Tab-separated table of C-alpha atoms and ligand atoms in Angstrom:
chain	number	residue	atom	x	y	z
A	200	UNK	CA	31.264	-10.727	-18.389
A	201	UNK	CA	30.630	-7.026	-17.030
A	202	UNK	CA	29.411	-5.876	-14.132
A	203	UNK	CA	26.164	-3.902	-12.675
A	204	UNK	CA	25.627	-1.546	-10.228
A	205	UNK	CA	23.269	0.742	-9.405
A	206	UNK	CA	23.652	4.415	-10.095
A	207	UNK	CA	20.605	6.385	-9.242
A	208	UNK	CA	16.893	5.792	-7.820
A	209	UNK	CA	13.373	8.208	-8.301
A	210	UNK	CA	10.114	7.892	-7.833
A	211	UNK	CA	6.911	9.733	-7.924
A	212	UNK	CA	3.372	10.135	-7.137
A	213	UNK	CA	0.416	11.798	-8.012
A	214	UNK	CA	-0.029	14.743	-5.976
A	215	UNK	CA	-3.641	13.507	-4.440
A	216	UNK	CA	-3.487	11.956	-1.225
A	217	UNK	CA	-6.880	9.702	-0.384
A	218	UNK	CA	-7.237	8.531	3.008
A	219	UNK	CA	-8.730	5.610	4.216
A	220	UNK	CA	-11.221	8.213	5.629
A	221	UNK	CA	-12.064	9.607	2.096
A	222	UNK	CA	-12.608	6.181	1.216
A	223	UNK	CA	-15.083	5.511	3.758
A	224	UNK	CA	-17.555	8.551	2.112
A	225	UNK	CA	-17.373	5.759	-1.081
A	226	UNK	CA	-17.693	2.839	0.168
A	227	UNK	CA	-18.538	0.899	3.307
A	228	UNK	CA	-15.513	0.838	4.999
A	229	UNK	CA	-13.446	2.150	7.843
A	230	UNK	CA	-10.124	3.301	8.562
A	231	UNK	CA	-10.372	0.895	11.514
A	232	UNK	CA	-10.519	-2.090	8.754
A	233	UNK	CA	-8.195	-0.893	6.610
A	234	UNK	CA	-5.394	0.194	8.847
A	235	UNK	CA	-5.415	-3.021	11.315
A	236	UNK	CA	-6.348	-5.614	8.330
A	237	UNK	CA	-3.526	-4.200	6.250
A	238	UNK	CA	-1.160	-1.601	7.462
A	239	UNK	CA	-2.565	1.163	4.516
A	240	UNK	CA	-3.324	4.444	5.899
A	241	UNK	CA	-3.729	6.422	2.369
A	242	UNK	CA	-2.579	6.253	-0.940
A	243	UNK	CA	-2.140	8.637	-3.998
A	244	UNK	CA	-4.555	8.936	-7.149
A	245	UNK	CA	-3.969	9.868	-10.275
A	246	UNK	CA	-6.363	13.192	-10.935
A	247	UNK	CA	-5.279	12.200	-14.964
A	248	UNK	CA	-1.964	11.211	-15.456
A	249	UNK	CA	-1.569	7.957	-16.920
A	250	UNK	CA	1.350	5.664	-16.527
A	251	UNK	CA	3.157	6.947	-19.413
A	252	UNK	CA	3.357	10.729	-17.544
A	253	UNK	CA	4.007	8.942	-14.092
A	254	UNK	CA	6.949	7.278	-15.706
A	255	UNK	CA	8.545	10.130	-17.881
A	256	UNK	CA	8.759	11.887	-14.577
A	257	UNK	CA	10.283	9.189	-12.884
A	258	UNK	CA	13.089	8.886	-15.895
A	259	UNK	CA	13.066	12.678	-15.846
A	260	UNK	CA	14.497	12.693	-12.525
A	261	UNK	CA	16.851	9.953	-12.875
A	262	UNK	CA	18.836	11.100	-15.791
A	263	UNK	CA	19.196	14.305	-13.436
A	264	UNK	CA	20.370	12.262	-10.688
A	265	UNK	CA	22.528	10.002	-12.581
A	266	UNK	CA	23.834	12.585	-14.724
A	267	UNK	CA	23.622	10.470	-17.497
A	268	UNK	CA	22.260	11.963	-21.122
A	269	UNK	CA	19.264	10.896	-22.792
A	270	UNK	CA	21.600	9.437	-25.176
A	271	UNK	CA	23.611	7.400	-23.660
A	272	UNK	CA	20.421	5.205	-21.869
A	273	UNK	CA	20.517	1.763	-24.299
A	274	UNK	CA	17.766	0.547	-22.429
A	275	UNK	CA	14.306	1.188	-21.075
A	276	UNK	CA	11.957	-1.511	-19.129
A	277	UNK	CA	8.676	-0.361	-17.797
A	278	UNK	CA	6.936	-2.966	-15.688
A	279	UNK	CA	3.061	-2.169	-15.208
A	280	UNK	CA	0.038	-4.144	-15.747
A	281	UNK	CA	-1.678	-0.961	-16.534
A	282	UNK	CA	0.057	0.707	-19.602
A	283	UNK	CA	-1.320	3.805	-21.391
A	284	UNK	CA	-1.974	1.034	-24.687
A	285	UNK	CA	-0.809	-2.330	-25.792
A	286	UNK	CA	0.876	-0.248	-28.411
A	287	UNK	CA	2.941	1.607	-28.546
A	288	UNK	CA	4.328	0.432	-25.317
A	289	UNK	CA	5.137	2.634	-22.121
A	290	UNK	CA	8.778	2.387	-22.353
A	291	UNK	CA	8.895	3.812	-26.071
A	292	UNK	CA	6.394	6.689	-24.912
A	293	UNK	CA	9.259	7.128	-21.976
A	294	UNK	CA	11.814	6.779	-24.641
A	295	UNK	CA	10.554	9.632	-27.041
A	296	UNK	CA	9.507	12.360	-24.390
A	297	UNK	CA	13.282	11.834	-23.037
A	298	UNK	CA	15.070	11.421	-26.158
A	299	UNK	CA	16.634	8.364	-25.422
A	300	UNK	CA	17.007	7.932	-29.272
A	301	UNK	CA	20.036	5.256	-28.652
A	302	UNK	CA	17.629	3.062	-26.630
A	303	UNK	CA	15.577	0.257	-26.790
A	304	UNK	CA	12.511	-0.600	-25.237
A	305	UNK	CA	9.920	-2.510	-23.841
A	306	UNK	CA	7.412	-3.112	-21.300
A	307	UNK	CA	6.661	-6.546	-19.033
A	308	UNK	CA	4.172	-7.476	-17.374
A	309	UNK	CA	4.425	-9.645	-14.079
A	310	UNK	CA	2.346	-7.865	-11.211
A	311	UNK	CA	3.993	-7.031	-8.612
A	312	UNK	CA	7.029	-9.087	-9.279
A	313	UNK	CA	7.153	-6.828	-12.449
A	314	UNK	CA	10.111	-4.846	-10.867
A	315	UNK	CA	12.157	-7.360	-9.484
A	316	UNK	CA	11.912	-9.369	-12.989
A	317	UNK	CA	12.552	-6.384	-14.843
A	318	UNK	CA	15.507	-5.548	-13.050
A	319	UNK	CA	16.988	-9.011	-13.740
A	320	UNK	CA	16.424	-8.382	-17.566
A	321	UNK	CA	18.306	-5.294	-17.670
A	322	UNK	CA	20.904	-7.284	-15.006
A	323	UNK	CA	21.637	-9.490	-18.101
A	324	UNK	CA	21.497	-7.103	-21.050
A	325	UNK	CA	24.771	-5.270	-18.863
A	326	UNK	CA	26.470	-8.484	-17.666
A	327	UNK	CA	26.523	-9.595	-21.488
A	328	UNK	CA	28.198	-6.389	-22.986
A	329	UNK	CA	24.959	-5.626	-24.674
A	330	UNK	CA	24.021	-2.508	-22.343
A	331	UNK	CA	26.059	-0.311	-20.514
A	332	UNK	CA	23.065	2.254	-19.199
A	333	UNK	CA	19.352	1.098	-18.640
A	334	UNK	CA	16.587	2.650	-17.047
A	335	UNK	CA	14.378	0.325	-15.322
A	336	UNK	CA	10.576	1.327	-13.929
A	337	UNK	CA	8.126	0.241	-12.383
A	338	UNK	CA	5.270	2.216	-12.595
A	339	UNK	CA	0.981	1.476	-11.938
A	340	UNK	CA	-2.198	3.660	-12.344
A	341	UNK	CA	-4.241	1.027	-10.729
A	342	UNK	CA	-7.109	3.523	-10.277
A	343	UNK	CA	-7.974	2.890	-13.045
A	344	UNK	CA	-9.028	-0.961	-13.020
A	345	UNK	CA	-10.222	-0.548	-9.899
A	346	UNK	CA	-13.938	-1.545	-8.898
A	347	UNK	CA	-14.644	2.003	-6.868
A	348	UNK	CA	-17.869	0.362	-5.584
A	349	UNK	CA	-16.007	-3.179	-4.186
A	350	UNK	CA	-14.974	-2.099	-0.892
A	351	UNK	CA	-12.874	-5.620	-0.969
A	352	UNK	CA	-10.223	-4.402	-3.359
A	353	UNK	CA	-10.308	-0.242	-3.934
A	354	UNK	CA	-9.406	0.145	-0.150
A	355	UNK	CA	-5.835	-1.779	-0.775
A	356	UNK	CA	-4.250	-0.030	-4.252
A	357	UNK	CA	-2.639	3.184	-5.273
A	358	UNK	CA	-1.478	4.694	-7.738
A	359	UNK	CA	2.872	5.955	-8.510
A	360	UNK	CA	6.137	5.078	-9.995
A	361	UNK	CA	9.860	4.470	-9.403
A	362	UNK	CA	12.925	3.658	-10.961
A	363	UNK	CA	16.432	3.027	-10.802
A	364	UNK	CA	19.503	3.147	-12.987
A	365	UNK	CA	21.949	0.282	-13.902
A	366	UNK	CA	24.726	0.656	-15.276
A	367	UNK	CA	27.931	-1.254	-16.328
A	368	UNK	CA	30.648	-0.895	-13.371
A	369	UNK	CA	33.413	-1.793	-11.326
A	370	UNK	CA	31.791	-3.783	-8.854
A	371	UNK	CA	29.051	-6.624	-9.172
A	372	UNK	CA	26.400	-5.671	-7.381
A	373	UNK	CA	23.547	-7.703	-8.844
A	374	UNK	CA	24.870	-10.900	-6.693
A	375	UNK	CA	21.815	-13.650	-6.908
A	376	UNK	CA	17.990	-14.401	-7.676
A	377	UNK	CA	15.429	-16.663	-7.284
A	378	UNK	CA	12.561	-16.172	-9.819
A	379	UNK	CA	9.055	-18.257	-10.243
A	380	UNK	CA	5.430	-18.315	-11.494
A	381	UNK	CA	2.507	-20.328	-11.275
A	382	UNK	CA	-0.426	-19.709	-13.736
A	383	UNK	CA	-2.226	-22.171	-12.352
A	384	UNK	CA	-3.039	-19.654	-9.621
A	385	UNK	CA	-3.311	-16.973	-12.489
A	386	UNK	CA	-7.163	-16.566	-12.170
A	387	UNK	CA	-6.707	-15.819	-8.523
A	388	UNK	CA	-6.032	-12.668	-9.524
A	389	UNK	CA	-7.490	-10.974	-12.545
A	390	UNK	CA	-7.840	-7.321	-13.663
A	391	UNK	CA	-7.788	-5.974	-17.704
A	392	UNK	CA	-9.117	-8.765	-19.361
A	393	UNK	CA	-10.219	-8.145	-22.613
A	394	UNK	CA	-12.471	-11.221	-24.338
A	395	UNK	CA	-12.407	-11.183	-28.315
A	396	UNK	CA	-15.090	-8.963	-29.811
A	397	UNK	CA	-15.356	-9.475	-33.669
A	398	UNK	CA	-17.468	-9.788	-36.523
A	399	UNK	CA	-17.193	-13.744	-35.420
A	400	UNK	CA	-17.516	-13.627	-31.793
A	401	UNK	CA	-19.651	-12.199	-29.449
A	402	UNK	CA	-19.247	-13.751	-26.005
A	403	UNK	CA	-21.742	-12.751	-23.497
A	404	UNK	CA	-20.077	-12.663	-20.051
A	405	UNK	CA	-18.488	-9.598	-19.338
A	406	UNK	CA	-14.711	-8.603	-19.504
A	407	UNK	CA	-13.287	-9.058	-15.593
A	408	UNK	CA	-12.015	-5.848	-16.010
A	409	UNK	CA	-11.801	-4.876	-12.574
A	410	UNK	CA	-9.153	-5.530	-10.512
A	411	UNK	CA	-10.583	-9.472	-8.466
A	412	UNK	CA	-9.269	-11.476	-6.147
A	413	UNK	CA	-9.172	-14.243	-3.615
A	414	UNK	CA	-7.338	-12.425	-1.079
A	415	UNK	CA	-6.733	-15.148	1.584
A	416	UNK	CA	-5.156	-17.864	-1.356
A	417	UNK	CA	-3.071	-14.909	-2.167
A	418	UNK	CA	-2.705	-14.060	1.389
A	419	UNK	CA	-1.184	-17.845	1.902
A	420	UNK	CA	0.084	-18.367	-0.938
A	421	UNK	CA	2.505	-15.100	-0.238
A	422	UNK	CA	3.657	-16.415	3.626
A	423	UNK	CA	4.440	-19.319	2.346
A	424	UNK	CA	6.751	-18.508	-1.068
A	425	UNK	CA	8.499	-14.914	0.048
A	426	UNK	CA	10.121	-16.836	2.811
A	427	UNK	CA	11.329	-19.840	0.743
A	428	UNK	CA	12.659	-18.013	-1.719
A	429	UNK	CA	14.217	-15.785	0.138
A	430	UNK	CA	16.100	-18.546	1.846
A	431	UNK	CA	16.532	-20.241	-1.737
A	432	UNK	CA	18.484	-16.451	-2.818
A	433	UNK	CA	20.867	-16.629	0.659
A	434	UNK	CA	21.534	-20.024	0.008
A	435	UNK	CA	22.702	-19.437	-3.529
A	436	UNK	CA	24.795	-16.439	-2.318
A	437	UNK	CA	26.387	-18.381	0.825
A	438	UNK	CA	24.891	-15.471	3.409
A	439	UNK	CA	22.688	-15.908	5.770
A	440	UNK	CA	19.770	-12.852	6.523
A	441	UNK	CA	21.933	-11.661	9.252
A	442	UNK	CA	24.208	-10.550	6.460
A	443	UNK	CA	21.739	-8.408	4.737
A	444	UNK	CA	20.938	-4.427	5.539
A	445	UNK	CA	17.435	-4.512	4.954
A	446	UNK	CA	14.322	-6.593	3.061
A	447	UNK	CA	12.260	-4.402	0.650
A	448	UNK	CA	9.143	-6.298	0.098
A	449	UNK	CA	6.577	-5.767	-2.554
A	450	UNK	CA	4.416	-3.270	0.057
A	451	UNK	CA	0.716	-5.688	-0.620
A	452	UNK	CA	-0.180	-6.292	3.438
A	453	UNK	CA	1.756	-5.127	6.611
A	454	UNK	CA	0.167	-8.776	8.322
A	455	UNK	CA	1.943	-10.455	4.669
A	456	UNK	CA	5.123	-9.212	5.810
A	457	UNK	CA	4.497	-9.343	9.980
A	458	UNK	CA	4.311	-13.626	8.855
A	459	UNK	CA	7.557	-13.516	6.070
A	460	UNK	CA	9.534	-11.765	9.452
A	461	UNK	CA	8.488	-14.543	12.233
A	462	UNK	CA	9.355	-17.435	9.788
A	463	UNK	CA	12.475	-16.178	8.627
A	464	UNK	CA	12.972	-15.334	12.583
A	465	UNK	CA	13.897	-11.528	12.150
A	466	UNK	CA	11.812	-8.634	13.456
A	467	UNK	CA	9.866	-6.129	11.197
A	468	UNK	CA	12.620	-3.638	11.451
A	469	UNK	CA	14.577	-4.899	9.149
A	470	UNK	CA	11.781	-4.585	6.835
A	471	UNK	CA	11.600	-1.471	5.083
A	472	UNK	CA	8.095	-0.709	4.588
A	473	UNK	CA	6.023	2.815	3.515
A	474	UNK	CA	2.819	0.964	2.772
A	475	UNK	CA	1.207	3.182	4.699
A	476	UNK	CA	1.532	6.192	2.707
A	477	UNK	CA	1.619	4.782	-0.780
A	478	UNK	CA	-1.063	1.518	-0.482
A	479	UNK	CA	-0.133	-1.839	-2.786
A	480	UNK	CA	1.367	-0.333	-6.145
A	481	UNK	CA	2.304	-3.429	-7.846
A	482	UNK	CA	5.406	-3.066	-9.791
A	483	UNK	CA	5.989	0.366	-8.405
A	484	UNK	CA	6.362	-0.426	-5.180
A	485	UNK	CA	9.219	-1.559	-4.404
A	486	UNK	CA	11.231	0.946	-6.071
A	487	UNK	CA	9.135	3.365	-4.626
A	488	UNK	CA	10.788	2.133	-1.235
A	489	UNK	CA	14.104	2.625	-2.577
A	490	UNK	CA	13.670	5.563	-3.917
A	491	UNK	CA	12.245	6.792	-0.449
A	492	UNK	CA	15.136	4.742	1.351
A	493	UNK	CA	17.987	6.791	-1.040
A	494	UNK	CA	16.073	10.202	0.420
A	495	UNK	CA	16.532	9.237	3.418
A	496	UNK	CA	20.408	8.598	3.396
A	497	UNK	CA	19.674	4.457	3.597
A	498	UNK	CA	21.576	3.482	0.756
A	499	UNK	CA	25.269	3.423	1.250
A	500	UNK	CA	27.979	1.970	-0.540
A	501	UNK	CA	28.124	-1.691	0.211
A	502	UNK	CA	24.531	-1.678	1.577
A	503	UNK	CA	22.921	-4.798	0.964
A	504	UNK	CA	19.420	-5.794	-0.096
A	505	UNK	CA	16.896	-8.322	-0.523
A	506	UNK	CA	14.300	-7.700	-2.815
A	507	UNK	CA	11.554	-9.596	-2.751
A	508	UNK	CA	8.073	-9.345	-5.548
A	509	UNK	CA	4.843	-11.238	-5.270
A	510	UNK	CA	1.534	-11.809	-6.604
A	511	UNK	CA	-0.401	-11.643	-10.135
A	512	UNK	CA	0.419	-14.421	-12.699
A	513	UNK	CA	0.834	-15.478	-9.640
A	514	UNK	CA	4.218	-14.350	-10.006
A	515	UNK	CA	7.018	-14.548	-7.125
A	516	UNK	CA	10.917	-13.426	-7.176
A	517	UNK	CA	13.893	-12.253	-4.836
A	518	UNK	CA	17.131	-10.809	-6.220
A	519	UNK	CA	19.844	-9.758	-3.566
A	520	UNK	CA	21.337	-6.270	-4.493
A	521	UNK	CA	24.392	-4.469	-3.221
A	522	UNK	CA	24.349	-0.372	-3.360
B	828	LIG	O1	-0.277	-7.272	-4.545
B	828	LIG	C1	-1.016	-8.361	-4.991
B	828	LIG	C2	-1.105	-9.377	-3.984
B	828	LIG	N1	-2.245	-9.134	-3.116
B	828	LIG	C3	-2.145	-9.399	-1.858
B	828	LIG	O2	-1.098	-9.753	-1.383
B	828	LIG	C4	-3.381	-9.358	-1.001
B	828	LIG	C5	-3.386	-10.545	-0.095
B	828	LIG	N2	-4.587	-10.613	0.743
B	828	LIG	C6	-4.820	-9.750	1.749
B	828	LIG	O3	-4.002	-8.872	1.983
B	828	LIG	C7	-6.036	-9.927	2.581
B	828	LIG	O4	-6.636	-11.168	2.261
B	828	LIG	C8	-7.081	-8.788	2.387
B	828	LIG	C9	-6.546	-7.487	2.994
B	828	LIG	C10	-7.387	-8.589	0.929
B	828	LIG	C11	-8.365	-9.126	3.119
B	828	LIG	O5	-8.119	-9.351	4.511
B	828	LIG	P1	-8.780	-10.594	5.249
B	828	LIG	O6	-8.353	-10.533	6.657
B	828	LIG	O7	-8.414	-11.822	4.448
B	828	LIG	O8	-10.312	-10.263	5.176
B	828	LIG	P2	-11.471	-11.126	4.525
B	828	LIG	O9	-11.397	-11.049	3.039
B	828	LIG	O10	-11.497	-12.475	5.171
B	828	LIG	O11	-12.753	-10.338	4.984
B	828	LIG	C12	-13.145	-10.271	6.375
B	828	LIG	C13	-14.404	-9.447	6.493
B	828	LIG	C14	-15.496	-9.851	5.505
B	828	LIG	O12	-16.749	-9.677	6.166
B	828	LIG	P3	-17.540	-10.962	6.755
B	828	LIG	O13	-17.767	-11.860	5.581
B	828	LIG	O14	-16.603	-11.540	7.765
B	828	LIG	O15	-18.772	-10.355	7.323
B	828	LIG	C15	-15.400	-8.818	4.416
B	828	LIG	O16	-16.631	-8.603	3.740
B	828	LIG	O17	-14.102	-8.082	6.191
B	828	LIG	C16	-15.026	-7.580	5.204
B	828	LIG	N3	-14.353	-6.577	4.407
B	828	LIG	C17	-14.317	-5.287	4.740
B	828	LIG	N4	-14.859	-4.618	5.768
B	828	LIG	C18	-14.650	-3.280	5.835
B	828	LIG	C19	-13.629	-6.761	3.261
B	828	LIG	N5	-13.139	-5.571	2.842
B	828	LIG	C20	-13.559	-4.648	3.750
B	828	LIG	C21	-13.377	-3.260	3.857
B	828	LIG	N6	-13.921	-2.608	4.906
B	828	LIG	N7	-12.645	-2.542	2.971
């Protein structure tokens, strides 16, 4: 068995900026509402660039970072609910505009647990000898299945991408994870549907395209699985949260995250959160916080981290990470 660590972190965003302000001009809303019902203050929006372009940036800049070349990345996972196509798939589009011709790829799609899911994959391709460089993203243009006229939903998303490298290493620093779904919640949260149209079959009811959801069962249905998991991942690991540097939450609601602190009885600092400039980017947002967290000179040898995904499928996961 081999080991993982991680070697580099990126992210980016599209260079608009929307405030909660702007918003309010399209809908009827309020930065008032938004800020104190969810933490959001803006978010980014792509002008045009699809997933696909968010992402090859993203790999772009972690090749430079790890120093790696295109050719020796075996691996590419893109997590996003909102690919370019269904085919090809956003990591091969990655793969060619890099030149990663060594690697293989693929996409998944699990919400906003897509990254922490993702990262287990690759986790396993390493630890088995199979992989000894992948490239792991998670990247969203929610704009675009976004209702713009349902105040309820286009005040919380944004749009961006982030990354990280793993590569085979010394030290093991993929140490546990706790990963779950249930689709019996699934419909609780719907966006990209597309029914079969045929010469046989012509169903009436529209697509649910749009981004929809129940926000209060996903509201409780978050307090009460991001804490119990997270105590299911320390348990596994023999630590308690006193031994861990900092939580990096899928950034979905500052008030989710206010009610994961009080039950697992630490305070929001030790929460890293940038919700407030980015908005909920699915699978791009938590390595958007790392990637923010490495700029800022967070991420030191030895730090360690929970990280902790939640919502469409519905879709829940921690993994505990050591820098
Ligand atoms: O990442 C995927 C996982 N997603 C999540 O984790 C989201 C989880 N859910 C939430 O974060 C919260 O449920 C929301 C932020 C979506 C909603 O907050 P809430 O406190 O549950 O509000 P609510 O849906 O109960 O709505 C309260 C009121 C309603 O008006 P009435 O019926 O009380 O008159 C809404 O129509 O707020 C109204 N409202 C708004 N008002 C101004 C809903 N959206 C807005 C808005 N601006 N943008």
């Amino acid at each position: 068995m081999f080991n993982t660590e991680f070697i580099a972190f990126d992210s980016y965003a599209p260079p608009r900026v929307v405030t909660n302000d702007d918003l309010s001009k399209l809908v009827d809303t309020s930065d008032e509402w938004i800020s104190s019902r969810t933490g959001i203050s803006q978010r980014h929006i792509s002008e045009g660039e699809n997933t696909s372009e968010i992402c090859i940036k993203v790999a772009e800049g972690l090749l430079k970072k790890s120093g790696l070349a295109p050719d020796e990345i075996d691996l590419i996972i893109v997590a996003t609910i909102t690919p370019d196509f269904a085919t090809p798939n956003t990591a091969c589009l990655v793969q060619a505009a890099i030149g990663a011709e060594n690697a293989f790829a693929f996409d998944i799609s699990a919400a906003c647990s897509g990254f922490v899911f993702a990262s287990s994959i690759a986790d396993k391709y390493i630890k088995s000898g199979m992989c000894k460089n992948a490239i792991v993203i998670g990247a969203e243009t929610l704009s675009k299945i976004v209702n713009w006229e349902d105040r309820t939903t286009c005040v919380l998303f944004g749009d961006g991408g982030a990354g990280v490298v793993m590569s085979r290493g010394e030290r093991n620093c993929y140490l546990a994870e706790d990963m779950h779904s249930d689709g019996s919640l699934g419909l609780r949260l719907t966006g990209g549907e597309t029914k079969v149209r045929n010469a046989y079959s012509a169903p009436e009811e529209a697509d649910r395209r749009y981004l929809e959801m129940d926000g209060r069962t996903i509201f409780n249905f978050s307090t009460k699985r991001v804490p119990a998991s997270i105590n299911i991942l320390l348990d596994k690991a023999g630590l308690t949260i006193d031994d861990i540097d900092y939580v990096v939450p899928h950034q979905a609601n500052s008030r989710i995250v206010e009610v994961v602190a009080k039950k697992l009885g630490i305070s929001m600092d030790r929460f890293y959160m940038n919700i407030a400039s980015y908005g909920n980017t699915s699978a791009a947002s938590i390595p958007m916080a790392l990637a923010q967290m490495d700029r800022e000179g967070l991420l030191k040898k030895g730090t360690k981290l929970v990280i902790t995904g939640f919502g469409g499928g519905l879709t829940w996961g921690s993994a505990l990470i050591e820098i």
